[in-house]
Amino acid sequence: MSNYEYLNTRIRAMYSQLLANEYYRELLSLKEVSLLIDSLLNSPYAVDLSNALATYSGHVAINKALRENLSKNVQKLLSYAEDKAAYWIKLLLSKWDAYNIKTIIRGKLRHQFPEDILYGVVPMANLKDVHLKELAEQEDIGESIDLLTTWGYSLDSRIRKAVIDFYNDQESIHIVEIENLIDRAYYKDLVERLKEKDKNAIFVEQIVRSEIDYLNILTSFKLVYDKSRPKESELFFIRGGYLKESLFESILACQTLEEASSLLEGTEFFSSVEKGVLYFAKSGRLYVMERFLEGVLIKKACSMFRVDPLSISVAIGYLWKKYNEVINLRFIAWGIKYGMPANIIKGELIFV
Amino acid sequence: MEHVSPTRMNLLAKKGQLKIALQGANLLKKKRDALMEEFIKEARSLADSRDQLNRDLQKGISVLIVALAVDGFHKIRSTSFACQRDLYVKLTEKNIWGIKVAEVEKIQVKRRVYDRGYSLVSTSSRIDEVALSFEEIVEQVIDIAPTEVKIKRLGEEIQKTSRRISALEQKLIPSLGKDIGFIQEVLSEREREDIYRLKKIKKKRGKE
């Protein structure tokens, strides 16, 4: 049995350390990265930033500190969680494991040096630095997969076969097919683990299903924007979300994003997508629209913090708010470094 | 000039050389004009392409900054592994006034969003946009590179041709002109001497 009272008390203490929206507005008025560093040295990021400044400088140091801080906070959260609570948190973080495994496979398939592969990983979930280093340093992809299996991450036999086939004969299979197989297998496994019907499983399921919807909408929008329709478009659809595959197919049949957006009426994404379309019409860039979609997911996840004080929803809310904070700060740092106007930076931030 | 033997044979040879030198200079001038015309045409198109490339590069960098800011360096790095490929270009040789320049067949670098290798689920549209922008940039670079080399070659050839024209006009032609003048002077002097001598002999014979 998990002690949610203890866990959530600790999370609330960590939550109080998160930055307020007013603080972002203060940061937006800064014109130089050095001033941003001064300001962050008086924030909960002080220790990590001081450490990063010993090796790096400017926005690179901020980037390093943010990553380190996020990783530390996640580990801290995991150290407070027990039994089932820890299981749910690890499940929520497992997307980073999937991402890291995909990065290792990509790197290995393209014969990258281990140190180059390690630049692309984020040791935030169950696979830590040492694990990822070990995986990256294996002689070939087969050995990396075997090692993953011994650690309990058994890859589907089809994925294993596809990876080995690609590794041995790069012409016969396209790398995107492997990636699609990994994504679909990961989300299938994730959804299967959410079959329990206790309230915590329901909270996790709500956020996972919304995330799958977000990914499916984004994928379909990408294909509409690209004016392309792959032969086996169903391979790009991830099952397990609220949205049906038929909607995905209907979106793919659209000629414009405006048309595609109108099909989302009745979903939780519709009102934001409607706004996003207006901004998209001005800029012509899909990522403007994506930020609106991301906003829906982030706001939904963050709002879970207040749903049930004795459940995993508090951890979900905290994790997403922390993640959003790191992205916001990173954007401010890069924006200031490259002289972006404050209103542009502000437009990219998500306030929750 | 001291080495020139003032003979009628040499005079004819030098005159022949002068004629060829003048024709050569004329031909080289025509070549230079043609090269200049080609150079200016290519330079204009290159300047336009360069401007376009700079504009696209700036756009690409601005998207890259947004992607780095939101997605982070690690995601871009990871995605780049999946995107990697070799690009092959077909070169053909073209001859412009004796200059061999390479022409590159246009190739399609831009790819469909699902053809880049990474799954659409694992990347943001910011990263797609970065990939697309830089694919367009690579396409332009492949397009511009042979023009740059061509312009460089044309420039070198124009310089070489100008030097040759100068050598002909400033050195060879005046030198041949002097030689011809010298030979003609010596020959006419000899002719006058011969006439004078003949007149003397005729006078002597007349007295006898």
mmCIF file of C-alpha atoms in Angstrom, chain B residues 45-191:
data_model
loop_
_atom_site.group_PDB
_atom_site.id
_atom_site.type_symbol
_atom_site.label_atom_id
_atom_site.label_comp_id
_atom_site.label_asym_id
_atom_site.label_seq_id
_atom_site.Cartn_x
_atom_site.Cartn_y
_atom_site.Cartn_z
ATOM 1 C CA SER B 45 22.646 34.707 -60.811
ATOM 2 C CA LEU B 46 25.083 33.692 -58.065
ATOM 3 C CA ALA B 47 24.465 36.917 -56.161
ATOM 4 C CA ASP B 48 20.705 36.279 -56.303
ATOM 5 C CA SER B 49 21.123 32.653 -55.235
ATOM 6 C CA ARG B 50 23.484 33.708 -52.451
ATOM 7 C CA ASP B 51 20.980 36.253 -51.161
ATOM 8 C CA GLN B 52 18.275 33.609 -51.212
ATOM 9 C CA LEU B 53 20.577 31.154 -49.456
ATOM 10 C CA ASN B 54 21.408 33.692 -46.751
ATOM 11 C CA ARG B 55 17.735 34.451 -46.230
ATOM 12 C CA ASP B 56 16.867 30.752 -46.020
ATOM 13 C CA LEU B 57 19.812 30.120 -43.732
ATOM 14 C CA GLN B 58 18.604 32.823 -41.392
ATOM 15 C CA LYS B 59 15.110 31.324 -41.410
ATOM 16 C CA GLY B 60 16.552 27.858 -40.798
ATOM 17 C CA ILE B 61 18.647 29.093 -37.903
ATOM 18 C CA SER B 62 15.695 30.870 -36.323
ATOM 19 C CA VAL B 63 13.661 27.627 -36.439
ATOM 20 C CA LEU B 64 16.661 25.728 -35.100
ATOM 21 C CA ILE B 65 16.863 28.111 -32.143
ATOM 22 C CA VAL B 66 13.172 27.546 -31.383
ATOM 23 C CA ALA B 67 13.679 23.772 -31.629
ATOM 24 C CA LEU B 68 16.765 23.903 -29.412
ATOM 25 C CA ALA B 69 14.875 26.005 -26.899
ATOM 26 C CA VAL B 70 11.754 23.859 -26.693
ATOM 27 C CA ASP B 71 12.926 20.360 -27.588
ATOM 28 C CA GLY B 72 16.486 20.635 -26.387
ATOM 29 C CA PHE B 73 19.789 19.690 -27.932
ATOM 30 C CA HIS B 74 19.426 16.014 -27.011
ATOM 31 C CA LYS B 75 16.277 15.523 -29.097
ATOM 32 C CA ILE B 76 17.754 17.201 -32.143
ATOM 33 C CA ARG B 77 20.890 15.135 -31.757
ATOM 34 C CA SER B 78 18.919 11.933 -31.405
ATOM 35 C CA THR B 79 16.729 12.757 -34.406
ATOM 36 C CA SER B 80 19.772 13.543 -36.501
ATOM 37 C CA PHE B 81 20.965 9.916 -36.124
ATOM 38 C CA ALA B 82 17.776 8.665 -37.763
ATOM 39 C CA CYS B 83 17.941 11.256 -40.547
ATOM 40 C CA GLN B 84 21.459 10.474 -41.721
ATOM 41 C CA ARG B 85 22.066 9.444 -45.325
ATOM 42 C CA ASP B 86 24.579 9.770 -48.117
ATOM 43 C CA LEU B 87 23.900 12.160 -50.959
ATOM 44 C CA TYR B 88 25.203 11.372 -54.414
ATOM 45 C CA VAL B 89 25.592 14.008 -57.079
ATOM 46 C CA LYS B 90 26.174 13.418 -60.786
ATOM 47 C CA LEU B 91 28.874 15.562 -62.313
ATOM 48 C CA THR B 92 29.184 16.359 -66.003
ATOM 49 C CA GLU B 93 31.960 18.325 -67.688
ATOM 50 C CA LYS B 94 31.261 21.376 -69.792
ATOM 51 C CA ASN B 95 33.691 23.304 -71.946
ATOM 52 C CA ILE B 96 33.473 27.102 -72.082
ATOM 53 C CA TRP B 97 36.165 28.654 -74.326
ATOM 54 C CA GLY B 98 38.523 25.871 -73.372
ATOM 55 C CA ILE B 99 37.768 26.005 -69.656
ATOM 56 C CA LYS B 100 36.528 22.766 -68.206
ATOM 57 C CA VAL B 101 33.797 23.338 -65.637
ATOM 58 C CA ALA B 102 31.743 20.809 -63.734
ATOM 59 C CA GLU B 103 27.990 20.859 -63.908
ATOM 60 C CA VAL B 104 26.022 19.190 -61.140
ATOM 61 C CA GLU B 105 22.744 17.529 -61.913
ATOM 62 C CA LYS B 106 19.980 18.880 -59.702
ATOM 63 C CA ILE B 107 19.065 16.433 -56.968
ATOM 64 C CA GLN B 108 16.128 16.218 -54.645
ATOM 65 C CA VAL B 109 17.327 16.602 -51.062
ATOM 66 C CA LYS B 110 13.969 17.518 -49.564
ATOM 67 C CA ARG B 111 12.097 14.545 -48.219
ATOM 68 C CA ARG B 112 8.594 13.792 -47.145
ATOM 69 C CA VAL B 113 8.113 14.133 -43.422
ATOM 70 C CA TYR B 114 7.789 10.333 -43.045
ATOM 71 C CA ASP B 115 10.776 9.624 -45.277
ATOM 72 C CA ARG B 116 13.385 11.122 -43.001
ATOM 73 C CA GLY B 117 13.765 7.995 -40.923
ATOM 74 C CA TYR B 118 12.405 9.085 -37.572
ATOM 75 C CA SER B 119 8.924 8.295 -36.408
ATOM 76 C CA LEU B 120 6.500 11.195 -36.429
ATOM 77 C CA VAL B 121 5.513 10.484 -32.849
ATOM 78 C CA SER B 122 8.957 11.033 -31.438
ATOM 79 C CA THR B 123 9.626 14.445 -32.901
ATOM 80 C CA SER B 124 7.995 17.814 -32.826
ATOM 81 C CA SER B 125 7.022 19.804 -35.886
ATOM 82 C CA ARG B 126 9.786 22.220 -34.891
ATOM 83 C CA ILE B 127 12.336 19.499 -35.610
ATOM 84 C CA ASP B 128 10.544 18.644 -38.871
ATOM 85 C CA GLU B 129 10.748 22.280 -39.831
ATOM 86 C CA VAL B 130 14.476 22.405 -39.004
ATOM 87 C CA ALA B 131 15.067 19.282 -41.105
ATOM 88 C CA LEU B 132 13.071 20.704 -44.007
ATOM 89 C CA SER B 133 14.801 24.099 -43.840
ATOM 90 C CA PHE B 134 18.241 22.556 -43.875
ATOM 91 C CA GLU B 135 17.354 20.109 -46.636
ATOM 92 C CA GLU B 136 16.354 23.106 -48.741
ATOM 93 C CA ILE B 137 19.620 24.797 -47.809
ATOM 94 C CA VAL B 138 21.660 21.735 -48.825
ATOM 95 C CA GLU B 139 19.756 21.659 -52.119
ATOM 96 C CA GLN B 140 20.683 25.279 -52.731
ATOM 97 C CA VAL B 141 24.307 24.707 -51.745
ATOM 98 C CA ILE B 142 24.548 21.835 -54.236
ATOM 99 C CA ASP B 143 23.025 24.141 -56.812
ATOM 100 C CA ILE B 144 25.301 27.081 -56.053
ATOM 101 C CA ALA B 145 28.592 25.234 -55.542
ATOM 102 C CA PRO B 146 29.295 24.529 -59.255
ATOM 103 C CA THR B 147 28.403 28.124 -60.145
ATOM 104 C CA GLU B 148 30.891 29.350 -57.557
ATOM 105 C CA VAL B 149 33.580 27.076 -58.955
ATOM 106 C CA LYS B 150 32.639 28.132 -62.489
ATOM 107 C CA ILE B 151 32.935 31.805 -61.550
ATOM 108 C CA LYS B 152 36.279 31.168 -59.909
ATOM 109 C CA ARG B 153 37.533 29.378 -63.024
ATOM 110 C CA LEU B 154 36.133 32.078 -65.303
ATOM 111 C CA GLY B 155 37.782 34.742 -63.158
ATOM 112 C CA GLU B 156 41.129 32.943 -63.314
ATOM 113 C CA GLU B 157 40.772 32.495 -67.064
ATOM 114 C CA ILE B 158 39.864 36.162 -67.563
ATOM 115 C CA GLN B 159 42.973 37.140 -65.592
ATOM 116 C CA LYS B 160 45.109 34.739 -67.595
ATOM 117 C CA THR B 161 43.677 35.995 -70.888
ATOM 118 C CA SER B 162 44.160 39.623 -69.848
ATOM 119 C CA ARG B 163 47.770 38.877 -68.950
ATOM 120 C CA ARG B 164 48.250 37.246 -72.355
ATOM 121 C CA ILE B 165 46.681 40.229 -74.135
ATOM 122 C CA SER B 166 48.922 42.587 -72.149
ATOM 123 C CA ALA B 167 51.959 40.486 -72.961
ATOM 124 C CA LEU B 168 51.065 40.594 -76.625
ATOM 125 C CA GLU B 169 50.126 44.273 -76.707
ATOM 126 C CA GLN B 170 52.732 45.620 -74.347
ATOM 127 C CA LYS B 171 55.668 43.397 -75.127
ATOM 128 C CA LEU B 172 55.551 41.108 -78.139
ATOM 129 C CA ILE B 173 53.823 43.387 -80.648
ATOM 130 C CA PRO B 174 55.946 46.481 -79.846
ATOM 131 C CA SER B 175 59.066 44.322 -79.827
ATOM 132 C CA LEU B 176 58.177 42.789 -83.214
ATOM 133 C CA GLY B 177 57.370 46.293 -84.474
ATOM 134 C CA LYS B 178 60.801 47.484 -83.394
ATOM 135 C CA ASP B 179 62.488 44.474 -84.944
ATOM 136 C CA ILE B 180 60.648 45.038 -88.210
ATOM 137 C CA GLY B 181 61.528 48.729 -88.077
ATOM 138 C CA PHE B 182 65.157 47.895 -87.389
ATOM 139 C CA ILE B 183 65.346 45.352 -90.191
ATOM 140 C CA GLN B 184 63.577 47.690 -92.603
ATOM 141 C CA GLU B 185 65.943 50.489 -91.636
ATOM 142 C CA VAL B 186 69.034 48.315 -92.139
ATOM 143 C CA LEU B 187 67.675 46.896 -95.377
ATOM 144 C CA SER B 188 66.815 50.306 -96.815
ATOM 145 C CA GLU B 189 70.255 51.562 -95.690
ATOM 146 C CA ARG B 190 71.792 48.604 -97.508
ATOM 147 C CA GLU B 191 69.644 49.353 -100.542
#
